[in-house]
Amino acid sequence: MFTKAVVRKPAHTFASGITEANLGKPAYKLALKQHDAYCEALAKCGLELIVLEADPEFPDSCFVEDTAVVTKDFGVIARPGNKKRLGEEIEIKKVLEPLLPLYSITEPGTLDGGDVMQADNQFFIGLSNRTNLTGSRQLKEILDKQNYTIYVIPVCNILHFKTGVNYLGENNILIQESICTMNELSAFNRIIIEQDELYAANCLRVNDYVLIPKGFPKTKSNVEKLGYKIIELDMSEFQKMDGGLSCLSLRF
Ligand code: CIR
């Protein structure tokens, strides 16, 4: 069970963040409204929220997931792999320091939290344009000491590992069709996300609920069939900036 989440409000500079989505400019007011609804959903799931004020210096800073990897017992401060985001982790470190024992990814390692998926006692670390081999090795070393089983997996054609794969719990993963050949993931019950619903691979299990993006009926129905309670959230403005449901919080 998660009890807390860190979130950060989108800054007025949000639209000048990094994106390859080609879906147009996000509307700031609507992004704020969608962010509020996201926070309400996390509260409904039973989480106490630590809400950080917006930081206009970092247009992508509402995507807090990339700045750390957190569990109930410890946190690892990441080192964002895009120079434009390097430094976002400093504030997150200050916030987490009183709450959890912390480790850090250090230069020349880079690692975005979006590349790290926990599934019970296993961690999957994606090697992407953001997470380099050194960063993955540093994280593996930290997690090895905590007795987790670690898999390091190359990621192609998607921004982060969790853009394409997410663990729901009970051995179920949502996985985009094009990457479901990964051997390391073959032991999971795989719910395949088809080509016309790719964005919905990034759903988020929080305690008794699965948060899913609005507008993906096949994924919704497949998740419901597994017996999960669902909260649907409109994510249109975050999708325009390549961000999904998991990216907007750190949960522990
Ligand atoms: C970026 O490119 O870094 C942001 N615009 C989106 C980050 C999304 N984060 C995530 O998938 N964990």
PDB file of N, CA and C in Angstrom, residues 135-225:
ATOM      1  N   GLY A 135      24.384   4.863 -15.354  1.00  0.00           N
ATOM      2  CA  GLY A 135      23.265   5.127 -14.439  1.00  0.00           C
ATOM      3  C   GLY A 135      22.567   3.840 -14.047  1.00  0.00           C
ATOM      4  N   SER A 136      22.367   2.972 -15.029  1.00  0.00           N
ATOM      5  CA  SER A 136      21.662   1.709 -14.743  1.00  0.00           C
ATOM      6  C   SER A 136      22.497   0.838 -13.804  1.00  0.00           C
ATOM      7  N   ARG A 137      23.805   0.848 -14.005  1.00  0.00           N
ATOM      8  CA  ARG A 137      24.684   0.033 -13.136  1.00  0.00           C
ATOM      9  C   ARG A 137      24.693   0.579 -11.711  1.00  0.00           C
ATOM     10  N   GLN A 138      24.701   1.903 -11.600  1.00  0.00           N
ATOM     11  CA  GLN A 138      24.671   2.486 -10.243  1.00  0.00           C
ATOM     12  C   GLN A 138      23.379   2.096  -9.530  1.00  0.00           C
ATOM     13  N   LEU A 139      22.273   2.189 -10.256  1.00  0.00           N
ATOM     14  CA  LEU A 139      20.994   1.837  -9.616  1.00  0.00           C
ATOM     15  C   LEU A 139      20.959   0.349  -9.277  1.00  0.00           C
ATOM     16  N   LYS A 140      21.469  -0.473 -10.194  1.00  0.00           N
ATOM     17  CA  LYS A 140      21.468  -1.922  -9.952  1.00  0.00           C
ATOM     18  C   LYS A 140      22.246  -2.250  -8.679  1.00  0.00           C
ATOM     19  N   GLU A 141      23.387  -1.590  -8.534  1.00  0.00           N
ATOM     20  CA  GLU A 141      24.216  -1.842  -7.349  1.00  0.00           C
ATOM     21  C   GLU A 141      23.451  -1.494  -6.058  1.00  0.00           C
ATOM     22  N   ILE A 142      22.747  -0.384  -6.092  1.00  0.00           N
ATOM     23  CA  ILE A 142      21.973   0.030  -4.900  1.00  0.00           C
ATOM     24  C   ILE A 142      20.855  -0.982  -4.630  1.00  0.00           C
ATOM     25  N   LEU A 143      20.152  -1.373  -5.681  1.00  0.00           N
ATOM     26  CA  LEU A 143      18.997  -2.266  -5.505  1.00  0.00           C
ATOM     27  C   LEU A 143      19.427  -3.688  -5.151  1.00  0.00           C
ATOM     28  N   ASP A 144      20.594  -4.109  -5.685  1.00  0.00           N
ATOM     29  CA  ASP A 144      21.125  -5.440  -5.341  1.00  0.00           C
ATOM     30  C   ASP A 144      21.283  -5.556  -3.821  1.00  0.00           C
ATOM     31  N   LYS A 145      21.792  -4.487  -3.229  1.00  0.00           N
ATOM     32  CA  LYS A 145      22.031  -4.514  -1.763  1.00  0.00           C
ATOM     33  C   LYS A 145      20.727  -4.614  -0.993  1.00  0.00           C
ATOM     34  N   GLN A 146      19.632  -4.220  -1.631  1.00  0.00           N
ATOM     35  CA  GLN A 146      18.320  -4.264  -0.954  1.00  0.00           C
ATOM     36  C   GLN A 146      17.587  -5.571  -1.304  1.00  0.00           C
ATOM     37  N   ASN A 147      18.322  -6.482  -1.943  1.00  0.00           N
ATOM     38  CA  ASN A 147      17.781  -7.817  -2.253  1.00  0.00           C
ATOM     39  C   ASN A 147      16.667  -7.861  -3.282  1.00  0.00           C
ATOM     40  N   TYR A 148      16.671  -6.926  -4.205  1.00  0.00           N
ATOM     41  CA  TYR A 148      15.734  -7.008  -5.325  1.00  0.00           C
ATOM     42  C   TYR A 148      16.389  -7.757  -6.487  1.00  0.00           C
ATOM     43  N   THR A 149      15.570  -8.345  -7.331  1.00  0.00           N
ATOM     44  CA  THR A 149      16.079  -8.936  -8.569  1.00  0.00           C
ATOM     45  C   THR A 149      15.998  -7.851  -9.641  1.00  0.00           C
ATOM     46  N   ILE A 150      17.097  -7.676 -10.378  1.00  0.00           N
ATOM     47  CA  ILE A 150      17.166  -6.545 -11.315  1.00  0.00           C
ATOM     48  C   ILE A 150      17.331  -7.050 -12.745  1.00  0.00           C
ATOM     49  N   TYR A 151      16.608  -6.440 -13.647  1.00  0.00           N
ATOM     50  CA  TYR A 151      16.788  -6.707 -15.074  1.00  0.00           C
ATOM     51  C   TYR A 151      17.075  -5.375 -15.758  1.00  0.00           C
ATOM     52  N   VAL A 152      18.095  -5.355 -16.593  1.00  0.00           N
ATOM     53  CA  VAL A 152      18.380  -4.136 -17.369  1.00  0.00           C
ATOM     54  C   VAL A 152      18.032  -4.438 -18.822  1.00  0.00           C
ATOM     55  N   ILE A 153      17.174  -3.591 -19.391  1.00  0.00           N
ATOM     56  CA  ILE A 153      16.596  -3.900 -20.704  1.00  0.00           C
ATOM     57  C   ILE A 153      16.737  -2.697 -21.647  1.00  0.00           C
ATOM     58  N   PRO A 154      17.253  -2.896 -22.850  1.00  0.00           N
ATOM     59  CA  PRO A 154      17.315  -1.773 -23.801  1.00  0.00           C
ATOM     60  C   PRO A 154      15.916  -1.335 -24.234  1.00  0.00           C
ATOM     61  N   VAL A 155      15.739  -0.038 -24.380  1.00  0.00           N
ATOM     62  CA  VAL A 155      14.438   0.524 -24.774  1.00  0.00           C
ATOM     63  C   VAL A 155      14.607   1.222 -26.122  1.00  0.00           C
ATOM     64  N   CYS A 156      13.764   0.875 -27.088  1.00  0.00           N
ATOM     65  CA  CYS A 156      13.860   1.520 -28.404  1.00  0.00           C
ATOM     66  C   CYS A 156      12.512   2.127 -28.781  1.00  0.00           C
ATOM     67  N   ASN A 157      12.557   3.201 -29.503  1.00  0.00           N
ATOM     68  CA  ASN A 157      11.372   3.825 -30.118  1.00  0.00           C
ATOM     69  C   ASN A 157      10.350   4.398 -29.145  1.00  0.00           C
ATOM     70  N   ILE A 158      10.646   4.406 -27.863  1.00  0.00           N
ATOM     71  CA  ILE A 158       9.756   5.074 -26.905  1.00  0.00           C
ATOM     72  C   ILE A 158      10.623   5.922 -25.979  1.00  0.00           C
ATOM     73  N   LEU A 159       9.990   6.908 -25.335  1.00  0.00           N
ATOM     74  CA  LEU A 159      10.772   7.816 -24.493  1.00  0.00           C
ATOM     75  C   LEU A 159      11.373   7.084 -23.298  1.00  0.00           C
ATOM     76  N   HIS A 160      10.505   6.469 -22.510  1.00  0.00           N
ATOM     77  CA  HIS A 160      10.955   5.764 -21.313  1.00  0.00           C
ATOM     78  C   HIS A 160      10.423   4.331 -21.319  1.00  0.00           C
ATOM     79  N   PHE A 161      11.033   3.487 -20.515  1.00  0.00           N
ATOM     80  CA  PHE A 161      10.542   2.110 -20.393  1.00  0.00           C
ATOM     81  C   PHE A 161       9.050   2.088 -20.056  1.00  0.00           C
ATOM     82  N   LYS A 162       8.655   2.945 -19.095  1.00  0.00           N
ATOM     83  CA  LYS A 162       7.249   2.915 -18.670  1.00  0.00           C
ATOM     84  C   LYS A 162       6.305   3.647 -19.619  1.00  0.00           C
ATOM     85  N   THR A 163       6.833   4.209 -20.689  1.00  0.00           N
ATOM     86  CA  THR A 163       5.948   4.681 -21.759  1.00  0.00           C
ATOM     87  C   THR A 163       5.259   3.462 -22.372  1.00  0.00           C
ATOM     88  N   GLY A 164       5.962   2.325 -22.337  1.00  0.00           N
ATOM     89  CA  GLY A 164       5.470   1.144 -23.043  1.00  0.00           C
ATOM     90  C   GLY A 164       5.039  -0.023 -22.184  1.00  0.00           C
ATOM     91  N   VAL A 165       5.472  -0.045 -20.919  1.00  0.00           N
ATOM     92  CA  VAL A 165       5.162  -1.183 -20.040  1.00  0.00           C
ATOM     93  C   VAL A 165       4.851  -0.687 -18.637  1.00  0.00           C
ATOM     94  N   ASN A 166       3.784  -1.192 -18.045  1.00  0.00           N
ATOM     95  CA  ASN A 166       3.503  -0.844 -16.643  1.00  0.00           C
ATOM     96  C   ASN A 166       2.935  -2.030 -15.897  1.00  0.00           C
ATOM     97  N   TYR A 167       3.366  -2.148 -14.646  1.00  0.00           N
ATOM     98  CA  TYR A 167       2.926  -3.255 -13.794  1.00  0.00           C
ATOM     99  C   TYR A 167       1.696  -2.834 -12.999  1.00  0.00           C
ATOM    100  N   LEU A 168       0.662  -3.661 -13.082  1.00  0.00           N
ATOM    101  CA  LEU A 168      -0.570  -3.347 -12.355  1.00  0.00           C
ATOM    102  C   LEU A 168      -0.621  -4.010 -10.985  1.00  0.00           C
ATOM    103  N   GLY A 169       0.161  -5.069 -10.811  1.00  0.00           N
ATOM    104  CA  GLY A 169       0.048  -5.897  -9.604  1.00  0.00           C
ATOM    105  C   GLY A 169      -0.540  -7.240  -9.996  1.00  0.00           C
ATOM    106  N   GLU A 170      -0.540  -8.194  -9.067  1.00  0.00           N
ATOM    107  CA  GLU A 170      -1.112  -9.532  -9.299  1.00  0.00           C
ATOM    108  C   GLU A 170      -0.538 -10.185 -10.566  1.00  0.00           C
ATOM    109  N   ASN A 171       0.700  -9.889 -10.852  1.00  0.00           N
ATOM    110  CA  ASN A 171       1.415 -10.445 -12.012  1.00  0.00           C
ATOM    111  C   ASN A 171       0.943  -9.898 -13.370  1.00  0.00           C
ATOM    112  N   ASN A 172       0.106  -8.869 -13.379  1.00  0.00           N
ATOM    113  CA  ASN A 172      -0.413  -8.316 -14.648  1.00  0.00           C
ATOM    114  C   ASN A 172       0.413  -7.122 -15.121  1.00  0.00           C
ATOM    115  N   ILE A 173       0.820  -7.154 -16.395  1.00  0.00           N
ATOM    116  CA  ILE A 173       1.422  -5.945 -16.972  1.00  0.00           C
ATOM    117  C   ILE A 173       0.648  -5.513 -18.206  1.00  0.00           C
ATOM    118  N   LEU A 174       0.630  -4.196 -18.403  1.00  0.00           N
ATOM    119  CA  LEU A 174       0.150  -3.628 -19.662  1.00  0.00           C
ATOM    120  C   LEU A 174       1.389  -3.421 -20.513  1.00  0.00           C
ATOM    121  N   ILE A 175       1.310  -3.844 -21.761  1.00  0.00           N
ATOM    122  CA  ILE A 175       2.524  -3.753 -22.582  1.00  0.00           C
ATOM    123  C   ILE A 175       2.180  -3.476 -24.038  1.00  0.00           C
ATOM    124  N   GLN A 176       2.879  -2.519 -24.617  1.00  0.00           N
ATOM    125  CA  GLN A 176       2.664  -2.210 -26.038  1.00  0.00           C
ATOM    126  C   GLN A 176       3.083  -3.411 -26.883  1.00  0.00           C
ATOM    127  N   GLU A 177       2.292  -3.648 -27.909  1.00  0.00           N
ATOM    128  CA  GLU A 177       2.468  -4.819 -28.766  1.00  0.00           C
ATOM    129  C   GLU A 177       3.914  -4.970 -29.264  1.00  0.00           C
ATOM    130  N   SER A 178       4.506  -3.831 -29.689  1.00  0.00           N
ATOM    131  CA  SER A 178       5.819  -3.902 -30.336  1.00  0.00           C
ATOM    132  C   SER A 178       6.926  -4.335 -29.380  1.00  0.00           C
ATOM    133  N   ILE A 179       6.711  -4.222 -28.059  1.00  0.00           N
ATOM    134  CA  ILE A 179       7.801  -4.607 -27.156  1.00  0.00           C
ATOM    135  C   ILE A 179       7.491  -5.857 -26.356  1.00  0.00           C
ATOM    136  N   CYS A 180       6.406  -6.547 -26.719  1.00  0.00           N
ATOM    137  CA  CYS A 180       6.016  -7.669 -25.864  1.00  0.00           C
ATOM    138  C   CYS A 180       6.847  -8.921 -26.119  1.00  0.00           C
ATOM    139  N   THR A 181       7.890  -8.757 -26.953  1.00  0.00           N
ATOM    140  CA  THR A 181       8.764  -9.910 -27.184  1.00  0.00           C
ATOM    141  C   THR A 181       9.886  -9.994 -26.150  1.00  0.00           C
ATOM    142  N   MET A 182       9.983  -9.009 -25.292  1.00  0.00           N
ATOM    143  CA  MET A 182      11.080  -9.020 -24.306  1.00  0.00           C
ATOM    144  C   MET A 182      10.984 -10.254 -23.408  1.00  0.00           C
ATOM    145  N   ASN A 183      12.005 -11.085 -23.477  1.00  0.00           N
ATOM    146  CA  ASN A 183      11.994 -12.337 -22.709  1.00  0.00           C
ATOM    147  C   ASN A 183      11.844 -12.124 -21.215  1.00  0.00           C
ATOM    148  N   GLU A 184      12.472 -11.063 -20.735  1.00  0.00           N
ATOM    149  CA  GLU A 184      12.477 -10.801 -19.283  1.00  0.00           C
ATOM    150  C   GLU A 184      11.057 -10.590 -18.755  1.00  0.00           C
ATOM    151  N   LEU A 185      10.122 -10.289 -19.663  1.00  0.00           N
ATOM    152  CA  LEU A 185       8.759  -9.978 -19.223  1.00  0.00           C
ATOM    153  C   LEU A 185       7.801 -11.134 -19.490  1.00  0.00           C
ATOM    154  N   SER A 186       8.347 -12.258 -19.945  1.00  0.00           N
ATOM    155  CA  SER A 186       7.462 -13.332 -20.395  1.00  0.00           C
ATOM    156  C   SER A 186       6.724 -14.050 -19.262  1.00  0.00           C
ATOM    157  N   ALA A 187       7.200 -13.892 -18.028  1.00  0.00           N
ATOM    158  CA  ALA A 187       6.532 -14.578 -16.910  1.00  0.00           C
ATOM    159  C   ALA A 187       5.268 -13.845 -16.441  1.00  0.00           C
ATOM    160  N   PHE A 188       5.073 -12.623 -16.948  1.00  0.00           N
ATOM    161  CA  PHE A 188       3.895 -11.850 -16.534  1.00  0.00           C
ATOM    162  C   PHE A 188       2.677 -12.215 -17.372  1.00  0.00           C
ATOM    163  N   ASN A 189       1.499 -11.987 -16.791  1.00  0.00           N
ATOM    164  CA  ASN A 189       0.273 -12.018 -17.583  1.00  0.00           C
ATOM    165  C   ASN A 189       0.241 -10.707 -18.366  1.00  0.00           C
ATOM    166  N   ARG A 190       0.383 -10.775 -19.685  1.00  0.00           N
ATOM    167  CA  ARG A 190       0.564  -9.566 -20.483  1.00  0.00           C
ATOM    168  C   ARG A 190      -0.730  -9.119 -21.142  1.00  0.00           C
ATOM    169  N   ILE A 191      -1.137  -7.913 -20.831  1.00  0.00           N
ATOM    170  CA  ILE A 191      -2.304  -7.330 -21.488  1.00  0.00           C
ATOM    171  C   ILE A 191      -1.747  -6.435 -22.592  1.00  0.00           C
ATOM    172  N   ILE A 192      -2.001  -6.853 -23.820  1.00  0.00           N
ATOM    173  CA  ILE A 192      -1.371  -6.183 -24.952  1.00  0.00           C
ATOM    174  C   ILE A 192      -2.131  -4.905 -25.307  1.00  0.00           C
ATOM    175  N   ILE A 193      -1.370  -3.817 -25.416  1.00  0.00           N
ATOM    176  CA  ILE A 193      -1.944  -2.529 -25.825  1.00  0.00           C
ATOM    177  C   ILE A 193      -1.756  -2.417 -27.331  1.00  0.00           C
ATOM    178  N   GLU A 194      -2.857  -2.281 -28.033  1.00  0.00           N
ATOM    179  CA  GLU A 194      -2.764  -2.259 -29.490  1.00  0.00           C
ATOM    180  C   GLU A 194      -2.334  -0.887 -30.012  1.00  0.00           C
ATOM    181  N   GLN A 195      -1.990  -0.894 -31.285  1.00  0.00           N
ATOM    182  CA  GLN A 195      -1.424   0.270 -31.956  1.00  0.00           C
ATOM    183  C   GLN A 195      -2.258   1.549 -31.788  1.00  0.00           C
ATOM    184  N   ASP A 196      -3.580   1.415 -31.777  1.00  0.00           N
ATOM    185  CA  ASP A 196      -4.420   2.623 -31.703  1.00  0.00           C
ATOM    186  C   ASP A 196      -4.652   3.104 -30.262  1.00  0.00           C
ATOM    187  N   GLU A 197      -4.039   2.443 -29.264  1.00  0.00           N
ATOM    188  CA  GLU A 197      -4.213   2.898 -27.878  1.00  0.00           C
ATOM    189  C   GLU A 197      -2.878   2.970 -27.130  1.00  0.00           C
ATOM    190  N   LEU A 198      -1.788   3.187 -27.878  1.00  0.00           N
ATOM    191  CA  LEU A 198      -0.447   3.072 -27.273  1.00  0.00           C
ATOM    192  C   LEU A 198      -0.264   3.886 -25.994  1.00  0.00           C
ATOM    193  N   TYR A 199      -0.846   5.090 -25.980  1.00  0.00           N
ATOM    194  CA  TYR A 199      -0.653   5.974 -24.813  1.00  0.00           C
ATOM    195  C   TYR A 199      -1.172   5.326 -23.521  1.00  0.00           C
ATOM    196  N   ALA A 200      -2.167   4.446 -23.666  1.00  0.00           N
ATOM    197  CA  ALA A 200      -2.803   3.841 -22.488  1.00  0.00           C
ATOM    198  C   ALA A 200      -1.944   2.754 -21.832  1.00  0.00           C
ATOM    199  N   ALA A 201      -0.757   2.479 -22.416  1.00  0.00           N
ATOM    200  CA  ALA A 201       0.158   1.548 -21.726  1.00  0.00           C
ATOM    201  C   ALA A 201       0.601   2.143 -20.394  1.00  0.00           C
ATOM    202  N   ASN A 202       0.549   3.472 -20.293  1.00  0.00           N
ATOM    203  CA  ASN A 202       0.943   4.114 -19.044  1.00  0.00           C
ATOM    204  C   ASN A 202      -0.268   4.347 -18.141  1.00  0.00           C
ATOM    205  N   CYS A 203      -0.736   3.251 -17.541  1.00  0.00           N
ATOM    206  CA  CYS A 203      -1.752   3.329 -16.491  1.00  0.00           C
ATOM    207  C   CYS A 203      -1.031   3.240 -15.159  1.00  0.00           C
ATOM    208  N   LEU A 204      -1.727   3.537 -14.091  1.00  0.00           N
ATOM    209  CA  LEU A 204      -1.057   3.594 -12.798  1.00  0.00           C
ATOM    210  C   LEU A 204      -1.891   2.941 -11.707  1.00  0.00           C
ATOM    211  N   ARG A 205      -1.361   1.864 -11.136  1.00  0.00           N
ATOM    212  CA  ARG A 205      -2.038   1.214 -10.008  1.00  0.00           C
ATOM    213  C   ARG A 205      -1.697   1.959  -8.721  1.00  0.00           C
ATOM    214  N   VAL A 206      -2.732   2.393  -8.020  1.00  0.00           N
ATOM    215  CA  VAL A 206      -2.515   3.025  -6.715  1.00  0.00           C
ATOM    216  C   VAL A 206      -3.491   2.403  -5.727  1.00  0.00           C
ATOM    217  N   ASN A 207      -2.975   1.542  -4.886  1.00  0.00           N
ATOM    218  CA  ASN A 207      -3.801   0.861  -3.863  1.00  0.00           C
ATOM    219  C   ASN A 207      -4.987   0.148  -4.511  1.00  0.00           C
ATOM    220  N   ASP A 208      -6.232   0.527  -4.198  1.00  0.00           N
ATOM    221  CA  ASP A 208      -7.381  -0.236  -4.709  1.00  0.00           C
ATOM    222  C   ASP A 208      -7.813   0.147  -6.124  1.00  0.00           C
ATOM    223  N   TYR A 209      -7.139   1.097  -6.729  1.00  0.00           N
ATOM    224  CA  TYR A 209      -7.593   1.603  -8.033  1.00  0.00           C
ATOM    225  C   TYR A 209      -6.506   1.501  -9.100  1.00  0.00           C
ATOM    226  N   VAL A 210      -6.972   1.487 -10.355  1.00  0.00           N
ATOM    227  CA  VAL A 210      -6.053   1.714 -11.474  1.00  0.00           C
ATOM    228  C   VAL A 210      -6.479   3.016 -12.140  1.00  0.00           C
ATOM    229  N   LEU A 211      -5.549   3.970 -12.197  1.00  0.00           N
ATOM    230  CA  LEU A 211      -5.810   5.220 -12.911  1.00  0.00           C
ATOM    231  C   LEU A 211      -5.532   4.956 -14.379  1.00  0.00           C
ATOM    232  N   ILE A 212      -6.485   5.322 -15.229  1.00  0.00           N
ATOM    233  CA  ILE A 212      -6.229   5.131 -16.662  1.00  0.00           C
ATOM    234  C   ILE A 212      -6.572   6.423 -17.419  1.00  0.00           C
ATOM    235  N   PRO A 213      -5.851   6.678 -18.530  1.00  0.00           N
ATOM    236  CA  PRO A 213      -6.164   7.897 -19.279  1.00  0.00           C
ATOM    237  C   PRO A 213      -7.506   7.752 -19.991  1.00  0.00           C
ATOM    238  N   LYS A 214      -8.226   8.862 -20.074  1.00  0.00           N
ATOM    239  CA  LYS A 214      -9.545   8.857 -20.701  1.00  0.00           C
ATOM    240  C   LYS A 214      -9.424   8.700 -22.214  1.00  0.00           C
ATOM    241  N   GLY A 215     -10.325   7.934 -22.806  1.00  0.00           N
ATOM    242  CA  GLY A 215     -10.373   7.858 -24.263  1.00  0.00           C
ATOM    243  C   GLY A 215      -9.740   6.607 -24.844  1.00  0.00           C
ATOM    244  N   PHE A 216      -9.560   5.571 -24.045  1.00  0.00           N
ATOM    245  CA  PHE A 216      -8.936   4.339 -24.529  1.00  0.00           C
ATOM    246  C   PHE A 216      -9.808   3.147 -24.126  1.00  0.00           C
ATOM    247  N   PRO A 217     -10.932   2.967 -24.829  1.00  0.00           N
ATOM    248  CA  PRO A 217     -11.955   2.011 -24.394  1.00  0.00           C
ATOM    249  C   PRO A 217     -11.497   0.561 -24.329  1.00  0.00           C
ATOM    250  N   LYS A 218     -10.610   0.153 -25.240  1.00  0.00           N
ATOM    251  CA  LYS A 218     -10.181  -1.261 -25.217  1.00  0.00           C
ATOM    252  C   LYS A 218      -9.354  -1.530 -23.960  1.00  0.00           C
ATOM    253  N   THR A 219      -8.450  -0.604 -23.648  1.00  0.00           N
ATOM    254  CA  THR A 219      -7.619  -0.788 -22.450  1.00  0.00           C
ATOM    255  C   THR A 219      -8.507  -0.750 -21.208  1.00  0.00           C
ATOM    256  N   LYS A 220      -9.447   0.188 -21.203  1.00  0.00           N
ATOM    257  CA  LYS A 220     -10.339   0.308 -20.045  1.00  0.00           C
ATOM    258  C   LYS A 220     -11.059  -1.024 -19.810  1.00  0.00           C
ATOM    259  N   SER A 221     -11.612  -1.552 -20.885  1.00  0.00           N
ATOM    260  CA  SER A 221     -12.373  -2.793 -20.748  1.00  0.00           C
ATOM    261  C   SER A 221     -11.458  -3.948 -20.307  1.00  0.00           C
ATOM    262  N   ASN A 222     -10.240  -4.001 -20.851  1.00  0.00           N
ATOM    263  CA  ASN A 222      -9.317  -5.080 -20.459  1.00  0.00           C
ATOM    264  C   ASN A 222      -8.901  -4.985 -18.995  1.00  0.00           C
ATOM    265  N   VAL A 223      -8.711  -3.757 -18.526  1.00  0.00           N
ATOM    266  CA  VAL A 223      -8.320  -3.590 -17.115  1.00  0.00           C
ATOM    267  C   VAL A 223      -9.508  -3.929 -16.214  1.00  0.00           C
ATOM    268  N   GLU A 224     -10.700  -3.526 -16.629  1.00  0.00           N
ATOM    269  CA  GLU A 224     -11.904  -3.850 -15.851  1.00  0.00           C
ATOM    270  C   GLU A 224     -12.115  -5.354 -15.762  1.00  0.00           C
ATOM    271  N   LYS A 225     -11.862  -6.031 -16.887  1.00  0.00           N
ATOM    272  CA  LYS A 225     -12.042  -7.497 -16.912  1.00  0.00           C
ATOM    273  C   LYS A 225     -11.147  -8.191 -15.883  1.00  0.00           C
TER     274      LYS A 225
END
